[in-house]
mmCIF file of C-alpha atoms and ligand atoms in Angstrom:
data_model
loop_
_atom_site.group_PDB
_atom_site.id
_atom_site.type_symbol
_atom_site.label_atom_id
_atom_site.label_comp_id
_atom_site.label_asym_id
_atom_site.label_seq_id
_atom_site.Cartn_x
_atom_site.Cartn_y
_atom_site.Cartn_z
ATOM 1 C CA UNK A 6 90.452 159.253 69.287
ATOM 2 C CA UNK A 7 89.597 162.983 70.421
ATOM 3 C CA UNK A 8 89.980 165.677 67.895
ATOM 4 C CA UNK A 9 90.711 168.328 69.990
ATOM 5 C CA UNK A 10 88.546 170.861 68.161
ATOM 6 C CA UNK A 11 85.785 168.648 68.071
ATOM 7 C CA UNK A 12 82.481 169.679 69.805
ATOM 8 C CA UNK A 13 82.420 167.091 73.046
ATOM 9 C CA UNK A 14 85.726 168.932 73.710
ATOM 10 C CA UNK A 15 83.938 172.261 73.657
ATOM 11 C CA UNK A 16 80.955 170.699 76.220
ATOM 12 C CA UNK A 17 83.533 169.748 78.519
ATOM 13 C CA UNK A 18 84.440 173.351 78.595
ATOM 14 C CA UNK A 19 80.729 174.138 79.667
ATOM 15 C CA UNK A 20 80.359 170.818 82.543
ATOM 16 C CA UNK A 21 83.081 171.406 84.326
ATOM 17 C CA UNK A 22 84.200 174.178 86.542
ATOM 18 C CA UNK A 23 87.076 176.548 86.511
ATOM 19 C CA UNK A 24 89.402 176.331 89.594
ATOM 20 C CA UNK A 25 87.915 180.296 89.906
ATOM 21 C CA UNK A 26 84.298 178.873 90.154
ATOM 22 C CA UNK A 27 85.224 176.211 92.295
ATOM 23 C CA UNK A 28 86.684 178.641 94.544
ATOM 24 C CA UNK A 29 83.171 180.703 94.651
ATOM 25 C CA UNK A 30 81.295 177.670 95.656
ATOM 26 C CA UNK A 31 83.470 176.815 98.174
ATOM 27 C CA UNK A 32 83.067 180.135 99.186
ATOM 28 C CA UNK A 33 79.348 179.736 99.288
ATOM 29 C CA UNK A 34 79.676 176.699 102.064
ATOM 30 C CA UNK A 35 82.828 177.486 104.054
ATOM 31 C CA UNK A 36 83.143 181.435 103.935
ATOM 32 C CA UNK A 37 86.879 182.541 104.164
ATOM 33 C CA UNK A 38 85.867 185.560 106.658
ATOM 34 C CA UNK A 39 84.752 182.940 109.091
ATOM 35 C CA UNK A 40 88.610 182.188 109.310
ATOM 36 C CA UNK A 41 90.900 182.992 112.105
ATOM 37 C CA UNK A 42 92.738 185.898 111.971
ATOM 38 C CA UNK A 43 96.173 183.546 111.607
ATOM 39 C CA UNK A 44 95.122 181.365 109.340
ATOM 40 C CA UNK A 45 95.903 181.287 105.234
ATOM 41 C CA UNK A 46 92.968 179.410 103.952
ATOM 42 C CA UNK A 47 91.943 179.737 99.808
ATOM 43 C CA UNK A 48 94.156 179.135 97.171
ATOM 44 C CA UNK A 49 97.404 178.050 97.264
ATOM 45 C CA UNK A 50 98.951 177.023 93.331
ATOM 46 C CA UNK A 51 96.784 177.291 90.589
ATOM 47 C CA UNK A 52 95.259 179.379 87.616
ATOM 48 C CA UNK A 53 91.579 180.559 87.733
ATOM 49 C CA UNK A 54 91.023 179.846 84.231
ATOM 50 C CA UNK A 55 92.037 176.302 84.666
ATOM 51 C CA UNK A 56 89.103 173.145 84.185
ATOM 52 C CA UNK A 57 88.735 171.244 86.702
ATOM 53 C CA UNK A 58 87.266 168.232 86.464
ATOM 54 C CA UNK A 59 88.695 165.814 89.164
ATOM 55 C CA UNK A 60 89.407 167.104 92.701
ATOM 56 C CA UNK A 61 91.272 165.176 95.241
ATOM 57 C CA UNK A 62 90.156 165.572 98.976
ATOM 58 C CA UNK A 63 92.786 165.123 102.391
ATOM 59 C CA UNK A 64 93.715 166.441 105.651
ATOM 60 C CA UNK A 65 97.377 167.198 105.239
ATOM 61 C CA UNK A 66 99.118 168.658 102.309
ATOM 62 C CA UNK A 67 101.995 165.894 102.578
ATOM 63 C CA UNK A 68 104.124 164.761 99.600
ATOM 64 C CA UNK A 69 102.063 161.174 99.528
ATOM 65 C CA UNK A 70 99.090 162.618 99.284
ATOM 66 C CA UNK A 71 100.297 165.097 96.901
ATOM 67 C CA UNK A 72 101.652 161.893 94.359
ATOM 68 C CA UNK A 73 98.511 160.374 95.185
ATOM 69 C CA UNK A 74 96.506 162.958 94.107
ATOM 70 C CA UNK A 75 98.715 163.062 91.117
ATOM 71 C CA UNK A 76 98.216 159.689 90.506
ATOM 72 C CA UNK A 77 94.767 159.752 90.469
ATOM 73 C CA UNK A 78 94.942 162.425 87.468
ATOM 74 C CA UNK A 79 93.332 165.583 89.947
ATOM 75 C CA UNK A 80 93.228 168.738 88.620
ATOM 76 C CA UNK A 81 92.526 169.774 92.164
ATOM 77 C CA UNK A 82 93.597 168.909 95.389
ATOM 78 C CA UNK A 83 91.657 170.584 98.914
ATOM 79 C CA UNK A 84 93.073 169.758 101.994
ATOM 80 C CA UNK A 85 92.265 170.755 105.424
ATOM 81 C CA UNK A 86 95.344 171.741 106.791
ATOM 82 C CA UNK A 87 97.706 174.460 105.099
ATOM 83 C CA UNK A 88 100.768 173.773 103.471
ATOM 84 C CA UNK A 89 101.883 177.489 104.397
ATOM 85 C CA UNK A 90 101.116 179.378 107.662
ATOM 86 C CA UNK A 91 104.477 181.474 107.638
ATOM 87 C CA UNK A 92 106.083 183.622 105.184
ATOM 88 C CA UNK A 93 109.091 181.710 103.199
ATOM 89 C CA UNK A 94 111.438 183.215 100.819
ATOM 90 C CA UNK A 95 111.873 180.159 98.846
ATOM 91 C CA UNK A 96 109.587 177.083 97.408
ATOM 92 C CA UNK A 97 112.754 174.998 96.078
ATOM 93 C CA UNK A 98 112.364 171.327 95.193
ATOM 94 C CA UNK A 99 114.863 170.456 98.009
ATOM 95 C CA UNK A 100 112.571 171.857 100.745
ATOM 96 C CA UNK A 101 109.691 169.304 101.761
ATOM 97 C CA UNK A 102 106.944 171.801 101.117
ATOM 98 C CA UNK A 103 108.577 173.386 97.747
ATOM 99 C CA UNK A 104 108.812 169.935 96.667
ATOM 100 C CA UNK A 105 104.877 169.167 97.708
ATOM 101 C CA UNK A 106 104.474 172.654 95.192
ATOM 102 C CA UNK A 107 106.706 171.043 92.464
ATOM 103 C CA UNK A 108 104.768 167.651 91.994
ATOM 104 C CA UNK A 109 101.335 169.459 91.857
ATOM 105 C CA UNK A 110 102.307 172.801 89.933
ATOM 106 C CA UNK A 111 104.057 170.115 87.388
ATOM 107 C CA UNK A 112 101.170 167.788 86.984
ATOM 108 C CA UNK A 113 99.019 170.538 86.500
ATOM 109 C CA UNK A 114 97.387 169.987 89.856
ATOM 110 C CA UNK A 115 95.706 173.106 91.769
ATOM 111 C CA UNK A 116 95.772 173.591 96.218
ATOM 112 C CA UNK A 117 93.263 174.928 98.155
ATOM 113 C CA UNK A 118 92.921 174.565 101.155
ATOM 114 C CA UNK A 119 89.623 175.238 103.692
ATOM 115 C CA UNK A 120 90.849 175.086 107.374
ATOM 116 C CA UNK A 121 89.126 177.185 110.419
ATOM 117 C CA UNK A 122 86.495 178.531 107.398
ATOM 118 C CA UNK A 123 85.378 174.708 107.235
ATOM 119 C CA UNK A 124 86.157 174.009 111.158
ATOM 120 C CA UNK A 125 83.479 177.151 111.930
ATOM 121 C CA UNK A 126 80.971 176.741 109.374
ATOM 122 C CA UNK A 127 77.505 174.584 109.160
ATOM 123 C CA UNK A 128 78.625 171.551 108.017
ATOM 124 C CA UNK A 129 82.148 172.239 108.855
ATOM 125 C CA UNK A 130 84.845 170.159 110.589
ATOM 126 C CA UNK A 131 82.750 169.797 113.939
ATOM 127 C CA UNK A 132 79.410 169.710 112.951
ATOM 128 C CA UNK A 133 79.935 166.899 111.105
ATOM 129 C CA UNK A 134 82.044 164.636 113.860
ATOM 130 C CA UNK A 135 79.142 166.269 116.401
ATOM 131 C CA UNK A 136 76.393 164.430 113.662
ATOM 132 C CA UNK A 137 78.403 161.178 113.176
ATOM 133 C CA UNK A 138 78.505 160.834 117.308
ATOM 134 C CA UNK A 139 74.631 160.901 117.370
ATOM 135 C CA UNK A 140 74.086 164.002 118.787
ATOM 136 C CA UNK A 141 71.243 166.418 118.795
ATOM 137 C CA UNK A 142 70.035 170.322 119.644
ATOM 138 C CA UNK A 143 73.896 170.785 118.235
ATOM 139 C CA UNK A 144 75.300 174.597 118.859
ATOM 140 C CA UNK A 145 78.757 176.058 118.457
ATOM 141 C CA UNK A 146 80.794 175.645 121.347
ATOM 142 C CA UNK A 147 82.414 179.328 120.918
ATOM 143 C CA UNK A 148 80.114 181.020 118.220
ATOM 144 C CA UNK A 149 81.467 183.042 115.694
ATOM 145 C CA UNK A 150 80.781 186.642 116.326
ATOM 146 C CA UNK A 151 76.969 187.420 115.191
ATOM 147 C CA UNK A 152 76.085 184.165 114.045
ATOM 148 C CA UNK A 153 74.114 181.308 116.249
ATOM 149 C CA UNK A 154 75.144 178.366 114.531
ATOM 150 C CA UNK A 155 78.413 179.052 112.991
ATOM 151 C CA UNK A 156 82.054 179.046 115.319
ATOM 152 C CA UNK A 157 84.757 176.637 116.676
ATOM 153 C CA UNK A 158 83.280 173.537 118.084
ATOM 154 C CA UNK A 159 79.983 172.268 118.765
ATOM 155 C CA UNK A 160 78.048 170.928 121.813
ATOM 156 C CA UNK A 161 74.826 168.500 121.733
ATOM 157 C CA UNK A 162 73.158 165.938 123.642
ATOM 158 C CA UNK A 163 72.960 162.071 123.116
ATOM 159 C CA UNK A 164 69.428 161.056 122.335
ATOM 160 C CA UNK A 165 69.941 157.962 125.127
ATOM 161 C CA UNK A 166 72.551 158.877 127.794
ATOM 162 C CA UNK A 167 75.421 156.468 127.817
ATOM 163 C CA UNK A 168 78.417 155.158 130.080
ATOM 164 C CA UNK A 169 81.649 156.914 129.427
ATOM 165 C CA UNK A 170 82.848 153.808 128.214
ATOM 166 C CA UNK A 171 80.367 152.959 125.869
ATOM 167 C CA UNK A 172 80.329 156.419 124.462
ATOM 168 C CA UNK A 173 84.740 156.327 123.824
ATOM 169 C CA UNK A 174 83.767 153.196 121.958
ATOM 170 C CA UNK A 175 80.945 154.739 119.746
ATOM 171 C CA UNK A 176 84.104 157.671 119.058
ATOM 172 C CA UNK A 177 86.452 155.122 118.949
ATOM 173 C CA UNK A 178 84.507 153.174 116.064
ATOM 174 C CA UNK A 179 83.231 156.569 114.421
ATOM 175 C CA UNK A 180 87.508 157.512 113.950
ATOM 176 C CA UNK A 181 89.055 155.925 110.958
ATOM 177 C CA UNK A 182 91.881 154.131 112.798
ATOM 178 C CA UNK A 183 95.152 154.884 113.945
ATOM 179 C CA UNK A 184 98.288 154.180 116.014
ATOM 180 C CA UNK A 185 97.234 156.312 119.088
ATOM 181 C CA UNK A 186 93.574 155.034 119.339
ATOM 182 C CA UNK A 187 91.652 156.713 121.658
ATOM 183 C CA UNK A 188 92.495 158.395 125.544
ATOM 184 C CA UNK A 189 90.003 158.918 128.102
ATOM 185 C CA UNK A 190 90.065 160.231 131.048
ATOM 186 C CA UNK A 191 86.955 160.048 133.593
ATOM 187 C CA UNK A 192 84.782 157.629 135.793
ATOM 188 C CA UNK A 193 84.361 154.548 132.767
ATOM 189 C CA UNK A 194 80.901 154.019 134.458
ATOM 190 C CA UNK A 195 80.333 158.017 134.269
ATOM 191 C CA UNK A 196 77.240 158.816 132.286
ATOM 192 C CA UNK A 197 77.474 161.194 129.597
ATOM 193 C CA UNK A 198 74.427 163.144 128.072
ATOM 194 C CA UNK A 199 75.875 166.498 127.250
ATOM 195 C CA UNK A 200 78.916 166.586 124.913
ATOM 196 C CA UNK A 201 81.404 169.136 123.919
ATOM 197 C CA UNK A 202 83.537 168.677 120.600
ATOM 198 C CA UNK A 203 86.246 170.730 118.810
ATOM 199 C CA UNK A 204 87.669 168.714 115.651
ATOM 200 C CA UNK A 205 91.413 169.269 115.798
ATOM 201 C CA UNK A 206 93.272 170.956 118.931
ATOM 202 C CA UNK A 207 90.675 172.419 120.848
ATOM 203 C CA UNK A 208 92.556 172.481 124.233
ATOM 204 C CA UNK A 209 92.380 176.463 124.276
ATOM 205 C CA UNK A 210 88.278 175.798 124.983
ATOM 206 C CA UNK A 211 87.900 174.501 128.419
ATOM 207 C CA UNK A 212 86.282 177.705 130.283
ATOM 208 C CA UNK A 213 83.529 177.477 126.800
ATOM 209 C CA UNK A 214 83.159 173.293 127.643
ATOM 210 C CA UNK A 215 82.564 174.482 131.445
ATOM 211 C CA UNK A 216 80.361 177.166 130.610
ATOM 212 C CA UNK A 217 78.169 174.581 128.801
ATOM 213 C CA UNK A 218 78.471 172.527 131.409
ATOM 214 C CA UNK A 219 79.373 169.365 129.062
ATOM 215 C CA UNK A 220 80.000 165.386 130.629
ATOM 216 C CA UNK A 221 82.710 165.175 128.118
ATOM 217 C CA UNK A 222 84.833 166.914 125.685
ATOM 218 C CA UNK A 223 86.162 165.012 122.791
ATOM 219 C CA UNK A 224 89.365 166.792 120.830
ATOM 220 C CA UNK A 225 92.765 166.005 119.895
ATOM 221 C CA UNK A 226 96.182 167.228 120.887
ATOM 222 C CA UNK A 227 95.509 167.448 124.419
ATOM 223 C CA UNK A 228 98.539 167.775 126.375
ATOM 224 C CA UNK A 229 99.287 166.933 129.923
ATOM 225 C CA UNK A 230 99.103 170.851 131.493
ATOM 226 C CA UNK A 231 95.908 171.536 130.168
ATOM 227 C CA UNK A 232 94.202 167.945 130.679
ATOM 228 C CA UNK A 233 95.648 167.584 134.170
ATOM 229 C CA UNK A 234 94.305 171.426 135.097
ATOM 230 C CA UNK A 235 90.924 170.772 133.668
ATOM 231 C CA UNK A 236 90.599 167.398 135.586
ATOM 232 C CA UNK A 237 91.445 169.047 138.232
ATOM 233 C CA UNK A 238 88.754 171.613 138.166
ATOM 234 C CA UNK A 239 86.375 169.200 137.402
ATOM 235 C CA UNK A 240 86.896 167.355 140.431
ATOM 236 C CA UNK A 241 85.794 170.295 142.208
ATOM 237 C CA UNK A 242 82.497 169.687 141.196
ATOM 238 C CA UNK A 243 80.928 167.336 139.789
ATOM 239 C CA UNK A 244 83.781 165.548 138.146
ATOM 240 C CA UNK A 245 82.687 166.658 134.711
ATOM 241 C CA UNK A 246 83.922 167.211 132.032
ATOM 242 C CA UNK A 247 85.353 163.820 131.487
ATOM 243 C CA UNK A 248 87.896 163.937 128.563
ATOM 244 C CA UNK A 249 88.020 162.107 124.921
ATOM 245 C CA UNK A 250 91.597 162.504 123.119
ATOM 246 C CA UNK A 251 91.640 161.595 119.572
ATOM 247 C CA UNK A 252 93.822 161.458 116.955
ATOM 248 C CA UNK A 253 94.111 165.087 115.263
ATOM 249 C CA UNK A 254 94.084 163.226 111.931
ATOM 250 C CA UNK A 255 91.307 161.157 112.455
ATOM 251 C CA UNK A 256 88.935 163.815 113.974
ATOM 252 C CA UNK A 257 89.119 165.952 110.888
ATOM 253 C CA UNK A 258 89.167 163.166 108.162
ATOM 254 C CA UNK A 259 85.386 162.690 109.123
ATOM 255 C CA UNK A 260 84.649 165.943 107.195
ATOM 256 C CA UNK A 261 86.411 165.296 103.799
ATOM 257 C CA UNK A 262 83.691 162.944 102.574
ATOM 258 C CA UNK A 263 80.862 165.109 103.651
ATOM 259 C CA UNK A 264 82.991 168.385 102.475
ATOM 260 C CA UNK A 265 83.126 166.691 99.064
ATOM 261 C CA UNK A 266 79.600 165.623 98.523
ATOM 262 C CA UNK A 267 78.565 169.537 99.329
ATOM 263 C CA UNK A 268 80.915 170.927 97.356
ATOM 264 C CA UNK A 269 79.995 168.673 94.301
ATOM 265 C CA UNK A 270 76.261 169.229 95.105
ATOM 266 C CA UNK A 271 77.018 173.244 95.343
ATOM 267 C CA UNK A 272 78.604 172.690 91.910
ATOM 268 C CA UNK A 273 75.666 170.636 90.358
ATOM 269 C CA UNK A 274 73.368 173.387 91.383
ATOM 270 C CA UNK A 275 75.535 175.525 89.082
ATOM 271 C CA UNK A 276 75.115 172.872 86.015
ATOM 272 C CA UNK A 277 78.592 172.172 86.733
ATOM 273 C CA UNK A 278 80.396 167.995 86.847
ATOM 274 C CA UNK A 279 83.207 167.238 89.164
ATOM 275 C CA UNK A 280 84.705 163.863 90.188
ATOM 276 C CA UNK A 281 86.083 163.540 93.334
ATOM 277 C CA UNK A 282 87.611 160.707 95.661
ATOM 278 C CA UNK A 283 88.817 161.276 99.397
ATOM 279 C CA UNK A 284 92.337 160.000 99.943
ATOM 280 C CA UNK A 285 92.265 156.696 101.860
ATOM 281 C CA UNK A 286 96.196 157.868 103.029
ATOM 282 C CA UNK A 287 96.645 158.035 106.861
ATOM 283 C CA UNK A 288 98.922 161.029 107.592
ATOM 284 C CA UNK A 289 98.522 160.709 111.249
ATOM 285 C CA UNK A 290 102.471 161.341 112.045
ATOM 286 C CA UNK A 291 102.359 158.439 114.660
ATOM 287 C CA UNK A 292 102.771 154.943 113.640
ATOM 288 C CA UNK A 293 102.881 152.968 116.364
ATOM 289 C CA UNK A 294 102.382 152.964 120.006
ATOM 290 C CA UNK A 295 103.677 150.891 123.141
ATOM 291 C CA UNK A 296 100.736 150.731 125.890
ATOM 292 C CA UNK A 297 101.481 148.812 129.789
ATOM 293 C CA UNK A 298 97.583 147.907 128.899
ATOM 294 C CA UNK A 299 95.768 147.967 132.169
ATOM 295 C CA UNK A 300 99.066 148.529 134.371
ATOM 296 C CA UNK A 301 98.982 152.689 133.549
ATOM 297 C CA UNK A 302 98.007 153.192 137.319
ATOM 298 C CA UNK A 303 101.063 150.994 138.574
ATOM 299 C CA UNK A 304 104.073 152.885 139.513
ATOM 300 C CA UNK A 305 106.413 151.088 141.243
ATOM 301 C CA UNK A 306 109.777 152.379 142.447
ATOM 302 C CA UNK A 307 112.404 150.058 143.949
ATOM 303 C CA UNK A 308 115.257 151.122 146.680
ATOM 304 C CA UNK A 309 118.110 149.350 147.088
HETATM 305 ZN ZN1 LIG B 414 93.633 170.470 112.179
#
């Protein structure tokens, strides 16, 4: 039984953190002025006076992963992604993201949320998928402003160059898995040394990937305008860069279990204990997908 004046209960006041100084050591690894301009990164419900001592790591602020982090008993929950980019006038239960507000506020459970701050900085969204794919001499693909190793994206070299093929395997294996897999576009015998990477959409980042003169560029979200263009240029010259579409999802769930070591190592450096688990959920919005396997080529019109 715990007395709740009793002295362990005033030592778990000193081990664990406040949501207020888990907020300065995230500041410490993903700074919030390395944000974009747009975005709403930092705290989103909670009271800086409140203990935290389990935090609950996603991509998506979604109600499942909301009950799940409930469910687990978190204090905190970070996620990647926002649950607000735009202004609302209300945060009612009957609204999808008042309700995601409802089931934390009322379980006592704190949002943050680190997005282009932990995309743009060392050991952020892309450095990490740009470690887990092997590769070395890694630099940002568009730096931040000042700084040589912070910004959107990152571009490296593979230690041994590899077939185009064999390197959409090594991404596809890297990706926890989902209904959309893995879309390439390129020579499948094309070898790949150089390699661009933007975790997320990164389609707006093609004249940086030429500039750098990458064989590929992995991202996610790319749509048919700006892949067909920049296949196009590329077969100008060269025919690089080939392309690697992954799963949005996927590409930034590689970060939450490095994000959480760091920020629990930043913590112990403070004298402070947190327990924290990464949400096995897949919010990837897709589900499932219908393929002609190797037919996509085969376009056959009849006439009567
Ligand atoms: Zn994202």
């Amino acid at each position: 039984m715990v007395d709740m004046a009793s002295p362990q209960d005033s030592s778990l006041t000193r081990i664990h953190p406040t949501l207020s100084q888990v907020l300065g050591a995230m500041e410490s690894l993903w700074p919030l002025s390395l944000q974009a301009g747009w975005d709403a990164s930092g705290v989103v419900a909670g009271r800086p006076e409140q203990l935290i001592q389990r935090i609950h790591w996603a991509v998506d602020p979604v109600q499942a992963v909301a009950d799940e982090a409930v469910s687990y008993g978190a204090d905190l929950l970070i996620t990647h992604h926002p649950l607000f980019l735009k202004p609302v006038t209300s945060i009612a239960a009957t609204t999808f993201k008042g309700k995601v507000v409802h089931t934390l506020v009322e379980n006592s459970c704190a949002l943050i949320t680190a997005h282009t701050n932990a995309d743009s900085a060392v050991g952020g969204v892309s450095d990490v998928l740009a470690e887990i794919l092997g590769l070395e001499d890694i630099v940002p693909l568009a730096p931040a402003d000042g700084s040589a190793e912070e910004g959107i994206g990152r571009v490296g070299t593979l230690q041994h160059a590899l077939r185009l093929e064999d390197f959409a395997a090594r991404v596809y294996s890297a990706m926890p898995a989902v209904a959309g897999g893995v879309r390439v576009a390129g020579d499948s015998n094309g070898i790949v040394s150089k390699v661009a990477i933007t975790g997320g959409a990164g389609d707006s980042l093609f004249d940086a990937v030429r500039e750098h003169e990458a064989d590929v560029y992995i991202t996610a979200d790319l749509r048919h305008h700006p892949a067909s263009e920049a296949r196009e240029q590329a077969m100008l010259s060269g025919d690089r860069p080939y392309l690697i579409d992954v799963s949005h999802f996927a590409s930034e769930w590689l970060w939450l279990p490095t994000g959480a070591k760091a920020l629990e190592r930043a913590l112990a450096d403070e004298g402070y204990t947190v327990t924290t688990a990464v949400s096995a959920l897949n919010t990837d919005p897709w589900d499932f997908i219908l393929t002609s396997g190797d037919d996509t080529k085969t376009i056959t019109s009849e006439t009567e």
